[in-house]
JSON list of C-alpha atoms in Angstrom, two decimals:
[
{"chain": "B", "resi": 27, "resn": "MET", "atom": "CA", "xyz": [-0.04, 0.18, 0.00]},
{"chain": "B", "resi": 28, "resn": "LYS", "atom": "CA", "xyz": [1.51, 3.61, -0.90]},
{"chain": "B", "resi": 29, "resn": "LEU", "atom": "CA", "xyz": [0.91, 6.62, 1.31]},
{"chain": "B", "resi": 30, "resn": "ILE", "atom": "CA", "xyz": [1.15, 9.89, 0.55]},
{"chain": "B", "resi": 31, "resn": "HIS", "atom": "CA", "xyz": [1.37, 11.76, 3.90]},
{"chain": "B", "resi": 32, "resn": "THR", "atom": "CA", "xyz": [0.95, 15.39, 4.25]},
{"chain": "B", "resi": 33, "resn": "ALA", "atom": "CA", "xyz": [0.66, 17.97, 6.96]},
{"chain": "B", "resi": 34, "resn": "ASP", "atom": "CA", "xyz": [0.17, 21.43, 8.48]},
{"chain": "B", "resi": 35, "resn": "TRP", "atom": "CA", "xyz": [-0.40, 23.57, 5.07]},
{"chain": "B", "resi": 36, "resn": "HIS", "atom": "CA", "xyz": [-1.58, 26.42, 6.92]},
{"chain": "B", "resi": 37, "resn": "LEU", "atom": "CA", "xyz": [-3.84, 27.44, 3.81]},
{"chain": "B", "resi": 38, "resn": "GLY", "atom": "CA", "xyz": [-4.94, 31.32, 4.28]},
{"chain": "B", "resi": 39, "resn": "LYS", "atom": "CA", "xyz": [-1.14, 31.96, 6.37]},
{"chain": "B", "resi": 40, "resn": "ASN", "atom": "CA", "xyz": [-0.06, 35.65, 5.41]},
{"chain": "B", "resi": 41, "resn": "ILE", "atom": "CA", "xyz": [3.55, 36.99, 6.23]},
{"chain": "B", "resi": 42, "resn": "GLU", "atom": "CA", "xyz": [4.20, 40.13, 6.96]},
{"chain": "B", "resi": 43, "resn": "GLY", "atom": "CA", "xyz": [1.06, 41.25, 5.40]},
{"chain": "B", "resi": 44, "resn": "HIS", "atom": "CA", "xyz": [2.28, 39.14, 2.12]},
{"chain": "B", "resi": 45, "resn": "SER", "atom": "CA", "xyz": [-0.56, 36.60, 1.85]},
{"chain": "B", "resi": 46, "resn": "ARG", "atom": "CA", "xyz": [0.45, 32.88, 0.28]},
{"chain": "B", "resi": 47, "resn": "LEU", "atom": "CA", "xyz": [-2.69, 31.70, -1.13]},
{"chain": "B", "resi": 48, "resn": "GLU", "atom": "CA", "xyz": [-1.88, 31.90, -4.77]},
{"chain": "B", "resi": 49, "resn": "GLU", "atom": "CA", "xyz": [1.63, 30.01, -3.84]},
{"chain": "B", "resi": 50, "resn": "GLN", "atom": "CA", "xyz": [-0.68, 27.48, -1.77]},
{"chain": "B", "resi": 51, "resn": "ARG", "atom": "CA", "xyz": [-2.84, 27.24, -4.61]},
{"chain": "B", "resi": 52, "resn": "LEU", "atom": "CA", "xyz": [0.18, 25.77, -7.47]},
{"chain": "B", "resi": 53, "resn": "PHE", "atom": "CA", "xyz": [1.59, 23.61, -4.46]},
{"chain": "B", "resi": 54, "resn": "LEU", "atom": "CA", "xyz": [-1.75, 21.98, -3.85]},
{"chain": "B", "resi": 55, "resn": "LYS", "atom": "CA", "xyz": [-2.01, 21.82, -8.23]},
{"chain": "B", "resi": 56, "resn": "ASP", "atom": "CA", "xyz": [1.34, 20.23, -7.69]},
{"chain": "B", "resi": 57, "resn": "PHE", "atom": "CA", "xyz": [0.44, 17.75, -4.69]},
{"chain": "B", "resi": 58, "resn": "ILE", "atom": "CA", "xyz": [-2.94, 16.24, -7.63]},
{"chain": "B", "resi": 59, "resn": "ASN", "atom": "CA", "xyz": [-0.38, 15.97, -10.13]},
{"chain": "B", "resi": 60, "resn": "ILE", "atom": "CA", "xyz": [2.16, 14.14, -7.72]},
{"chain": "B", "resi": 61, "resn": "CYS", "atom": "CA", "xyz": [-0.96, 11.69, -6.40]},
{"chain": "B", "resi": 62, "resn": "GLU", "atom": "CA", "xyz": [-1.84, 10.73, -9.77]},
{"chain": "B", "resi": 63, "resn": "GLU", "atom": "CA", "xyz": [1.59, 10.04, -10.90]},
{"chain": "B", "resi": 64, "resn": "GLU", "atom": "CA", "xyz": [2.47, 7.87, -7.78]},
{"chain": "B", "resi": 65, "resn": "GLN", "atom": "CA", "xyz": [-0.52, 6.14, -8.24]},
{"chain": "B", "resi": 66, "resn": "ALA", "atom": "CA", "xyz": [-1.34, 6.82, -4.78]},
{"chain": "B", "resi": 67, "resn": "ASP", "atom": "CA", "xyz": [-3.15, 4.60, -2.56]},
{"chain": "B", "resi": 68, "resn": "ILE", "atom": "CA", "xyz": [-4.15, 6.36, 0.33]},
{"chain": "B", "resi": 69, "resn": "ILE", "atom": "CA", "xyz": [-3.53, 10.06, 1.27]},
{"chain": "B", "resi": 70, "resn": "ILE", "atom": "CA", "xyz": [-3.35, 11.37, 4.68]},
{"chain": "B", "resi": 71, "resn": "ILE", "atom": "CA", "xyz": [-3.64, 15.32, 6.08]},
{"chain": "B", "resi": 72, "resn": "ALA", "atom": "CA", "xyz": [-2.26, 15.22, 9.60]},
{"chain": "B", "resi": 73, "resn": "GLY", "atom": "CA", "xyz": [-3.62, 18.48, 10.80]},
{"chain": "B", "resi": 74, "resn": "ASP", "atom": "CA", "xyz": [-3.86, 22.11, 10.28]},
{"chain": "B", "resi": 75, "resn": "ILE", "atom": "CA", "xyz": [-5.21, 22.53, 6.79]},
{"chain": "B", "resi": 76, "resn": "TYR", "atom": "CA", "xyz": [-5.92, 26.30, 7.71]},
{"chain": "B", "resi": 77, "resn": "ASP", "atom": "CA", "xyz": [-3.78, 28.57, 9.86]},
{"chain": "B", "resi": 78, "resn": "LYS", "atom": "CA", "xyz": [-6.46, 29.68, 11.85]},
{"chain": "B", "resi": 79, "resn": "SER", "atom": "CA", "xyz": [-9.11, 28.10, 13.39]},
{"chain": "B", "resi": 80, "resn": "VAL", "atom": "CA", "xyz": [-12.16, 30.51, 11.33]},
{"chain": "B", "resi": 81, "resn": "PRO", "atom": "CA", "xyz": [-9.86, 30.84, 8.31]},
{"chain": "B", "resi": 82, "resn": "SER", "atom": "CA", "xyz": [-10.70, 33.41, 4.85]},
{"chain": "B", "resi": 83, "resn": "ALA", "atom": "CA", "xyz": [-13.24, 32.33, 2.51]},
{"chain": "B", "resi": 84, "resn": "GLU", "atom": "CA", "xyz": [-10.15, 32.38, 0.02]},
{"chain": "B", "resi": 85, "resn": "ALA", "atom": "CA", "xyz": [-8.45, 29.76, 2.52]},
{"chain": "B", "resi": 86, "resn": "VAL", "atom": "CA", "xyz": [-11.65, 27.27, 2.38]},
{"chain": "B", "resi": 87, "resn": "THR", "atom": "CA", "xyz": [-12.44, 28.07, -1.36]},
{"chain": "B", "resi": 88, "resn": "ILE", "atom": "CA", "xyz": [-8.95, 26.62, -2.63]},
{"chain": "B", "resi": 89, "resn": "PHE", "atom": "CA", "xyz": [-9.04, 23.55, -0.07]},
{"chain": "B", "resi": 90, "resn": "ASP", "atom": "CA", "xyz": [-12.19, 22.53, -1.05]},
{"chain": "B", "resi": 91, "resn": "GLU", "atom": "CA", "xyz": [-10.84, 23.12, -4.95]},
{"chain": "B", "resi": 92, "resn": "PHE", "atom": "CA", "xyz": [-8.07, 20.53, -3.90]},
{"chain": "B", "resi": 93, "resn": "LEU", "atom": "CA", "xyz": [-11.21, 17.80, -2.41]},
{"chain": "B", "resi": 94, "resn": "THR", "atom": "CA", "xyz": [-12.56, 18.06, -5.71]},
{"chain": "B", "resi": 95, "resn": "ALA", "atom": "CA", "xyz": [-10.15, 17.67, -8.07]},
{"chain": "B", "resi": 96, "resn": "LEU", "atom": "CA", "xyz": [-8.74, 15.43, -6.11]},
{"chain": "B", "resi": 97, "resn": "SER", "atom": "CA", "xyz": [-12.08, 13.02, -5.97]},
{"chain": "B", "resi": 98, "resn": "GLU", "atom": "CA", "xyz": [-12.38, 13.04, -9.86]},
{"chain": "B", "resi": 99, "resn": "ILE", "atom": "CA", "xyz": [-9.28, 11.11, -9.85]},
{"chain": "B", "resi": 100, "resn": "THR", "atom": "CA", "xyz": [-10.27, 7.43, -11.25]},
{"chain": "B", "resi": 101, "resn": "PRO", "atom": "CA", "xyz": [-9.77, 4.91, -9.26]},
{"chain": "B", "resi": 102, "resn": "GLU", "atom": "CA", "xyz": [-10.53, 7.09, -6.49]},
{"chain": "B", "resi": 103, "resn": "ILE", "atom": "CA", "xyz": [-7.80, 8.28, -3.99]},
{"chain": "B", "resi": 104, "resn": "PRO", "atom": "CA", "xyz": [-9.54, 7.63, -0.79]},
{"chain": "B", "resi": 105, "resn": "ILE", "atom": "CA", "xyz": [-8.56, 11.00, 1.86]},
{"chain": "B", "resi": 106, "resn": "LEU", "atom": "CA", "xyz": [-7.99, 10.71, 5.61]},
{"chain": "B", "resi": 107, "resn": "ILE", "atom": "CA", "xyz": [-7.49, 14.06, 7.15]},
{"chain": "B", "resi": 108, "resn": "ILE", "atom": "CA", "xyz": [-7.31, 15.13, 10.64]},
{"chain": "B", "resi": 109, "resn": "SER", "atom": "CA", "xyz": [-7.98, 18.66, 12.24]},
{"chain": "B", "resi": 110, "resn": "GLY", "atom": "CA", "xyz": [-5.07, 19.71, 14.09]},
{"chain": "B", "resi": 111, "resn": "ASN", "atom": "CA", "xyz": [-4.64, 22.71, 16.97]},
{"chain": "B", "resi": 112, "resn": "HIS", "atom": "CA", "xyz": [-5.13, 25.59, 14.41]},
{"chain": "B", "resi": 113, "resn": "ASP", "atom": "CA", "xyz": [-8.03, 24.36, 12.89]},
{"chain": "B", "resi": 114, "resn": "SER", "atom": "CA", "xyz": [-11.93, 24.52, 14.33]},
{"chain": "B", "resi": 115, "resn": "PRO", "atom": "CA", "xyz": [-12.73, 20.55, 14.67]},
{"chain": "B", "resi": 116, "resn": "ASP", "atom": "CA", "xyz": [-16.33, 21.52, 14.40]},
{"chain": "B", "resi": 117, "resn": "ARG", "atom": "CA", "xyz": [-15.69, 23.58, 10.85]},
{"chain": "B", "resi": 118, "resn": "LEU", "atom": "CA", "xyz": [-13.32, 21.00, 9.45]},
{"chain": "B", "resi": 119, "resn": "LYS", "atom": "CA", "xyz": [-15.59, 18.37, 9.63]},
{"chain": "B", "resi": 120, "resn": "TYR", "atom": "CA", "xyz": [-18.01, 19.94, 8.09]},
{"chain": "B", "resi": 121, "resn": "ALA", "atom": "CA", "xyz": [-20.78, 17.39, 5.79]},
{"chain": "B", "resi": 122, "resn": "SER", "atom": "CA", "xyz": [-18.05, 14.68, 6.93]},
{"chain": "B", "resi": 123, "resn": "GLU", "atom": "CA", "xyz": [-21.32, 12.10, 6.12]},
{"chain": "B", "resi": 124, "resn": "ILE", "atom": "CA", "xyz": [-21.54, 13.58, 2.39]},
{"chain": "B", "resi": 125, "resn": "LEU", "atom": "CA", "xyz": [-17.26, 13.67, 2.38]},
{"chain": "B", "resi": 126, "resn": "LYS", "atom": "CA", "xyz": [-17.71, 9.67, 2.69]},
{"chain": "B", "resi": 127, "resn": "ARG", "atom": "CA", "xyz": [-19.43, 8.33, 0.38]},
{"chain": "B", "resi": 128, "resn": "HIS", "atom": "CA", "xyz": [-16.62, 9.61, -1.89]},
{"chain": "B", "resi": 129, "resn": "HIS", "atom": "CA", "xyz": [-14.09, 8.15, 0.61]},
{"chain": "B", "resi": 130, "resn": "ILE", "atom": "CA", "xyz": [-13.02, 11.45, 1.97]},
{"chain": "B", "resi": 131, "resn": "TYR", "atom": "CA", "xyz": [-12.86, 10.84, 5.86]},
{"chain": "B", "resi": 132, "resn": "LEU", "atom": "CA", "xyz": [-12.90, 13.08, 8.33]},
{"chain": "B", "resi": 133, "resn": "ALA", "atom": "CA", "xyz": [-11.92, 13.01, 12.46]},
{"chain": "B", "resi": 134, "resn": "GLY", "atom": "CA", "xyz": [-12.60, 16.91, 13.51]},
{"chain": "B", "resi": 135, "resn": "ASN", "atom": "CA", "xyz": [-12.92, 15.96, 17.43]},
{"chain": "B", "resi": 136, "resn": "VAL", "atom": "CA", "xyz": [-11.42, 13.10, 19.47]},
{"chain": "B", "resi": 137, "resn": "PRO", "atom": "CA", "xyz": [-13.57, 10.87, 21.97]},
{"chain": "B", "resi": 138, "resn": "GLU", "atom": "CA", "xyz": [-15.09, 12.78, 24.71]},
{"chain": "B", "resi": 139, "resn": "ARG", "atom": "CA", "xyz": [-18.08, 10.56, 25.83]},
{"chain": "B", "resi": 140, "resn": "PRO", "atom": "CA", "xyz": [-17.48, 6.62, 27.38]},
{"chain": "B", "resi": 141, "resn": "GLU", "atom": "CA", "xyz": [-19.44, 5.36, 24.35]},
{"chain": "B", "resi": 142, "resn": "GLU", "atom": "CA", "xyz": [-16.84, 7.57, 21.62]},
{"chain": "B", "resi": 143, "resn": "HIS", "atom": "CA", "xyz": [-13.97, 6.03, 20.43]},
{"chain": "B", "resi": 144, "resn": "ILE", "atom": "CA", "xyz": [-11.14, 6.91, 17.87]},
{"chain": "B", "resi": 145, "resn": "GLU", "atom": "CA", "xyz": [-12.27, 7.10, 14.01]},
{"chain": "B", "resi": 146, "resn": "LYS", "atom": "CA", "xyz": [-11.44, 3.94, 12.57]},
{"chain": "B", "resi": 147, "resn": "VAL", "atom": "CA", "xyz": [-10.92, 3.32, 8.77]},
{"chain": "B", "resi": 148, "resn": "THR", "atom": "CA", "xyz": [-10.66, -0.10, 7.27]},
{"chain": "B", "resi": 149, "resn": "LEU", "atom": "CA", "xyz": [-9.35, -0.35, 4.43]},
{"chain": "B", "resi": 150, "resn": "HIS", "atom": "CA", "xyz": [-8.03, -2.78, 2.03]},
{"chain": "B", "resi": 151, "resn": "ASP", "atom": "CA", "xyz": [-4.85, -4.18, -0.61]},
{"chain": "B", "resi": 152, "resn": "ALA", "atom": "CA", "xyz": [-4.00, -6.63, -2.32]},
{"chain": "B", "resi": 153, "resn": "TYR", "atom": "CA", "xyz": [-2.40, -7.85, 1.80]},
{"chain": "B", "resi": 154, "resn": "GLY", "atom": "CA", "xyz": [-5.78, -7.70, 3.33]},
{"chain": "B", "resi": 155, "resn": "GLU", "atom": "CA", "xyz": [-7.10, -5.15, 5.53]},
{"chain": "B", "resi": 156, "resn": "VAL", "atom": "CA", "xyz": [-5.41, -2.20, 6.80]},
{"chain": "B", "resi": 157, "resn": "ASP", "atom": "CA", "xyz": [-7.37, -0.03, 10.00]},
{"chain": "B", "resi": 158, "resn": "PHE", "atom": "CA", "xyz": [-6.46, 3.64, 10.18]},
{"chain": "B", "resi": 159, "resn": "TYR", "atom": "CA", "xyz": [-7.03, 5.44, 13.54]},
{"chain": "B", "resi": 160, "resn": "LEU", "atom": "CA", "xyz": [-7.82, 8.89, 13.53]},
{"chain": "B", "resi": 161, "resn": "LEU", "atom": "CA", "xyz": [-6.58, 11.13, 16.20]},
{"chain": "B", "resi": 162, "resn": "PRO", "atom": "CA", "xyz": [-6.98, 14.48, 16.01]},
{"chain": "B", "resi": 163, "resn": "PHE", "atom": "CA", "xyz": [-5.23, 17.17, 18.10]},
{"chain": "B", "resi": 164, "resn": "MET", "atom": "CA", "xyz": [-6.11, 16.89, 22.03]},
{"chain": "B", "resi": 165, "resn": "LYS", "atom": "CA", "xyz": [-5.72, 18.27, 25.39]},
{"chain": "B", "resi": 166, "resn": "PRO", "atom": "CA", "xyz": [-6.19, 15.87, 28.23]},
{"chain": "B", "resi": 167, "resn": "ALA", "atom": "CA", "xyz": [-9.12, 18.09, 29.38]},
{"chain": "B", "resi": 168, "resn": "TYR", "atom": "CA", "xyz": [-11.14, 17.12, 26.57]},
{"chain": "B", "resi": 169, "resn": "VAL", "atom": "CA", "xyz": [-11.11, 13.72, 27.11]},
{"chain": "B", "resi": 170, "resn": "LYS", "atom": "CA", "xyz": [-12.08, 14.18, 30.41]},
{"chain": "B", "resi": 171, "resn": "ASN", "atom": "CA", "xyz": [-15.31, 12.88, 30.52]},
{"chain": "B", "resi": 172, "resn": "ILE", "atom": "CA", "xyz": [-14.25, 9.66, 28.98]},
{"chain": "B", "resi": 173, "resn": "PHE", "atom": "CA", "xyz": [-12.35, 8.19, 32.35]},
{"chain": "B", "resi": 174, "resn": "ALA", "atom": "CA", "xyz": [-14.18, 7.99, 35.29]},
{"chain": "B", "resi": 175, "resn": "ASP", "atom": "CA", "xyz": [-11.25, 8.13, 37.92]},
{"chain": "B", "resi": 176, "resn": "GLY", "atom": "CA", "xyz": [-10.44, 11.59, 36.51]},
{"chain": "B", "resi": 177, "resn": "THR", "atom": "CA", "xyz": [-8.58, 13.33, 33.81]},
{"chain": "B", "resi": 178, "resn": "PRO", "atom": "CA", "xyz": [-5.05, 12.11, 33.09]},
{"chain": "B", "resi": 179, "resn": "GLU", "atom": "CA", "xyz": [-2.51, 14.99, 33.71]},
{"chain": "B", "resi": 180, "resn": "THR", "atom": "CA", "xyz": [-0.58, 15.20, 31.08]},
{"chain": "B", "resi": 181, "resn": "TYR", "atom": "CA", "xyz": [-0.54, 15.09, 26.92]},
{"chain": "B", "resi": 182, "resn": "SER", "atom": "CA", "xyz": [1.31, 11.91, 27.06]},
{"chain": "B", "resi": 183, "resn": "ASP", "atom": "CA", "xyz": [-1.19, 9.68, 29.79]},
{"chain": "B", "resi": 184, "resn": "ALA", "atom": "CA", "xyz": [-4.47, 11.53, 27.44]},
{"chain": "B", "resi": 185, "resn": "VAL", "atom": "CA", "xyz": [-3.13, 9.80, 24.89]},
{"chain": "B", "resi": 186, "resn": "LYS", "atom": "CA", "xyz": [-1.51, 6.59, 25.57]},
{"chain": "B", "resi": 187, "resn": "GLU", "atom": "CA", "xyz": [-4.88, 5.80, 27.86]},
{"chain": "B", "resi": 188, "resn": "ILE", "atom": "CA", "xyz": [-6.68, 7.02, 24.38]},
{"chain": "B", "resi": 189, "resn": "ILE", "atom": "CA", "xyz": [-5.57, 4.62, 22.00]},
{"chain": "B", "resi": 190, "resn": "LYS", "atom": "CA", "xyz": [-5.29, 1.86, 24.84]},
{"chain": "B", "resi": 191, "resn": "ARG", "atom": "CA", "xyz": [-9.21, 1.35, 25.33]},
{"chain": "B", "resi": 192, "resn": "GLU", "atom": "CA", "xyz": [-9.14, 0.83, 21.44]},
{"chain": "B", "resi": 193, "resn": "LYS", "atom": "CA", "xyz": [-8.07, -2.50, 22.56]},
{"chain": "B", "resi": 194, "resn": "ILE", "atom": "CA", "xyz": [-6.46, -2.88, 19.00]},
{"chain": "B", "resi": 195, "resn": "ASP", "atom": "CA", "xyz": [-4.59, -6.00, 17.27]},
{"chain": "B", "resi": 196, "resn": "TYR", "atom": "CA", "xyz": [-0.87, -5.10, 17.48]},
{"chain": "B", "resi": 197, "resn": "LYS", "atom": "CA", "xyz": [-0.26, -9.27, 16.28]},
{"chain": "B", "resi": 198, "resn": "ASP", "atom": "CA", "xyz": [-2.30, -10.25, 13.38]},
{"chain": "B", "resi": 199, "resn": "LYS", "atom": "CA", "xyz": [-3.40, -6.98, 11.98]},
{"chain": "B", "resi": 200, "resn": "ARG", "atom": "CA", "xyz": [-1.62, -3.87, 10.05]},
{"chain": "B", "resi": 201, "resn": "ASN", "atom": "CA", "xyz": [-2.44, -0.67, 12.24]},
{"chain": "B", "resi": 202, "resn": "VAL", "atom": "CA", "xyz": [-1.73, 3.02, 10.67]},
{"chain": "B", "resi": 203, "resn": "LEU", "atom": "CA", "xyz": [-2.12, 6.14, 13.20]},
{"chain": "B", "resi": 204, "resn": "VAL", "atom": "CA", "xyz": [-2.91, 9.35, 12.23]},
{"chain": "B", "resi": 205, "resn": "SER", "atom": "CA", "xyz": [-1.87, 12.11, 14.81]},
{"chain": "B", "resi": 206, "resn": "HIS", "atom": "CA", "xyz": [-1.44, 15.71, 15.40]},
{"chain": "B", "resi": 207, "resn": "GLN", "atom": "CA", "xyz": [0.87, 16.25, 18.69]},
{"chain": "B", "resi": 208, "resn": "PHE", "atom": "CA", "xyz": [4.47, 16.93, 19.44]},
{"chain": "B", "resi": 209, "resn": "TYR", "atom": "CA", "xyz": [5.96, 13.35, 20.55]},
{"chain": "B", "resi": 210, "resn": "VAL", "atom": "CA", "xyz": [9.16, 12.63, 21.78]},
{"chain": "B", "resi": 211, "resn": "GLY", "atom": "CA", "xyz": [11.64, 9.50, 22.09]},
{"chain": "B", "resi": 212, "resn": "GLU", "atom": "CA", "xyz": [14.70, 9.48, 24.14]},
{"chain": "B", "resi": 213, "resn": "LYS", "atom": "CA", "xyz": [16.13, 12.85, 25.07]},
{"chain": "B", "resi": 214, "resn": "ALA", "atom": "CA", "xyz": [18.48, 12.59, 22.37]},
{"chain": "B", "resi": 215, "resn": "GLU", "atom": "CA", "xyz": [16.40, 11.40, 19.73]},
{"chain": "B", "resi": 216, "resn": "SER", "atom": "CA", "xyz": [13.72, 13.99, 20.05]},
{"chain": "B", "resi": 217, "resn": "PRO", "atom": "CA", "xyz": [12.50, 15.84, 16.98]},
{"chain": "B", "resi": 218, "resn": "GLU", "atom": "CA", "xyz": [13.60, 19.24, 16.01]},
{"chain": "B", "resi": 219, "resn": "THR", "atom": "CA", "xyz": [11.40, 22.57, 15.70]},
{"chain": "B", "resi": 220, "resn": "CYS", "atom": "CA", "xyz": [11.64, 25.86, 14.59]},
{"chain": "B", "resi": 221, "resn": "ASP", "atom": "CA", "xyz": [11.07, 28.97, 15.43]},
{"chain": "B", "resi": 222, "resn": "SER", "atom": "CA", "xyz": [7.12, 29.17, 14.70]},
{"chain": "B", "resi": 223, "resn": "GLU", "atom": "CA", "xyz": [5.94, 26.07, 16.58]},
{"chain": "B", "resi": 224, "resn": "THR", "atom": "CA", "xyz": [4.73, 26.87, 20.18]},
{"chain": "B", "resi": 225, "resn": "ILE", "atom": "CA", "xyz": [6.34, 24.41, 22.88]},
{"chain": "B", "resi": 226, "resn": "SER", "atom": "CA", "xyz": [4.88, 24.30, 26.28]},
{"chain": "B", "resi": 227, "resn": "ILE", "atom": "CA", "xyz": [6.34, 25.75, 29.09]},
{"chain": "B", "resi": 228, "resn": "GLY", "atom": "CA", "xyz": [8.45, 22.84, 30.75]},
{"chain": "B", "resi": 229, "resn": "GLY", "atom": "CA", "xyz": [7.40, 20.63, 27.64]},
{"chain": "B", "resi": 230, "resn": "LEU", "atom": "CA", "xyz": [3.74, 19.20, 29.16]},
{"chain": "B", "resi": 231, "resn": "ASP", "atom": "CA", "xyz": [2.53, 18.68, 25.72]},
{"chain": "B", "resi": 232, "resn": "GLN", "atom": "CA", "xyz": [5.42, 16.55, 24.54]},
{"chain": "B", "resi": 233, "resn": "ILE", "atom": "CA", "xyz": [3.80, 12.49, 24.44]},
{"chain": "B", "resi": 234, "resn": "ASP", "atom": "CA", "xyz": [5.97, 9.73, 24.40]},
{"chain": "B", "resi": 235, "resn": "ILE", "atom": "CA", "xyz": [6.13, 7.65, 21.82]},
{"chain": "B", "resi": 236, "resn": "THR", "atom": "CA", "xyz": [5.90, 4.29, 23.72]},
{"chain": "B", "resi": 237, "resn": "GLY", "atom": "CA", "xyz": [2.15, 4.59, 23.43]},
{"chain": "B", "resi": 238, "resn": "VAL", "atom": "CA", "xyz": [2.25, 4.89, 19.83]},
{"chain": "B", "resi": 239, "resn": "GLU", "atom": "CA", "xyz": [5.61, 2.30, 18.16]},
{"chain": "B", "resi": 240, "resn": "PRO", "atom": "CA", "xyz": [3.46, -0.71, 17.98]},
{"chain": "B", "resi": 241, "resn": "PHE", "atom": "CA", "xyz": [1.95, 0.86, 14.77]},
{"chain": "B", "resi": 242, "resn": "ASP", "atom": "CA", "xyz": [3.17, -0.24, 12.01]},
{"chain": "B", "resi": 243, "resn": "TYR", "atom": "CA", "xyz": [3.24, 4.02, 10.57]},
{"chain": "B", "resi": 244, "resn": "VAL", "atom": "CA", "xyz": [2.55, 6.63, 12.65]},
{"chain": "B", "resi": 245, "resn": "ALA", "atom": "CA", "xyz": [1.78, 9.98, 10.46]},
{"chain": "B", "resi": 246, "resn": "LEU", "atom": "CA", "xyz": [2.87, 12.72, 12.08]},
{"chain": "B", "resi": 247, "resn": "GLY", "atom": "CA", "xyz": [1.68, 16.46, 12.26]},
{"chain": "B", "resi": 248, "resn": "HIS", "atom": "CA", "xyz": [2.18, 19.70, 14.04]},
{"chain": "B", "resi": 249, "resn": "LEU", "atom": "CA", "xyz": [6.17, 20.00, 13.94]},
{"chain": "B", "resi": 250, "resn": "HIS", "atom": "CA", "xyz": [7.65, 21.21, 10.47]},
{"chain": "B", "resi": 251, "resn": "GLY", "atom": "CA", "xyz": [10.47, 19.40, 9.72]},
{"chain": "B", "resi": 252, "resn": "LYS", "atom": "CA", "xyz": [11.05, 16.31, 7.63]},
{"chain": "B", "resi": 253, "resn": "GLN", "atom": "CA", "xyz": [11.88, 13.93, 10.14]},
{"chain": "B", "resi": 254, "resn": "LYS", "atom": "CA", "xyz": [11.36, 10.75, 12.26]},
{"chain": "B", "resi": 255, "resn": "VAL", "atom": "CA", "xyz": [10.81, 10.26, 15.95]},
{"chain": "B", "resi": 256, "resn": "LYS", "atom": "CA", "xyz": [13.39, 7.20, 16.37]},
{"chain": "B", "resi": 257, "resn": "ASP", "atom": "CA", "xyz": [12.17, 4.61, 14.33]},
{"chain": "B", "resi": 258, "resn": "GLU", "atom": "CA", "xyz": [12.10, 5.29, 10.59]},
{"chain": "B", "resi": 259, "resn": "HIS", "atom": "CA", "xyz": [7.91, 4.00, 10.86]},
{"chain": "B", "resi": 260, "resn": "ILE", "atom": "CA", "xyz": [7.17, 7.32, 13.33]},
{"chain": "B", "resi": 261, "resn": "ARG", "atom": "CA", "xyz": [7.22, 10.50, 10.97]},
{"chain": "B", "resi": 262, "resn": "TYR", "atom": "CA", "xyz": [6.99, 14.27, 10.43]},
{"chain": "B", "resi": 263, "resn": "CYS", "atom": "CA", "xyz": [6.18, 14.45, 6.99]},
{"chain": "B", "resi": 264, "resn": "GLY", "atom": "CA", "xyz": [7.47, 18.62, 7.31]},
{"chain": "B", "resi": 265, "resn": "THR", "atom": "CA", "xyz": [4.80, 21.00, 6.59]}
]
């Protein structure tokens, strides 16, 4: 299965008063061509589609144009999308049920009640099923109503516990996690960050990769540098 993993487009972003919309529109056209040329099986967009939770009308338009053009490729390429910390979960998942008919899967919110779970999309290739778990950006407070014994105190605990309750079969199935967070490995193997990335004081938003290592691939968004986190299968694709 060939995955194309992208993230952190920040559509609508201005730099010192300069709009980047035309550059971003050209990038999206090139991206569609790459998907066709590479004959991608799956496209993963791991958060921060937009630069603001209330994006400009122009930013929404070019994303709509992108999804429309991509959905016209034959055979259809399933698209998996999660919200990042810059996105509005509710705005991003608008019309998500309709989009599923075109194999566009949007996950805006993390589970917030005990009966809710991480959105799972099962796709197939020549070797059988692959389960994709779509985990949007989250803070511990987002999942406070799920755990009877109280909210997990750290980002790392929250992500670990949310994944743990899915009871994922790592032995007999192939599993992919799509997540938008700040993951770290051991001290010497922590990812590189840039000035534009806000890191919480004391590193409270850092998440230990231990809880995600069993996945066959972890498609990450949030940090803007293309890099792995300790292992080759845990990757930030870069912006």
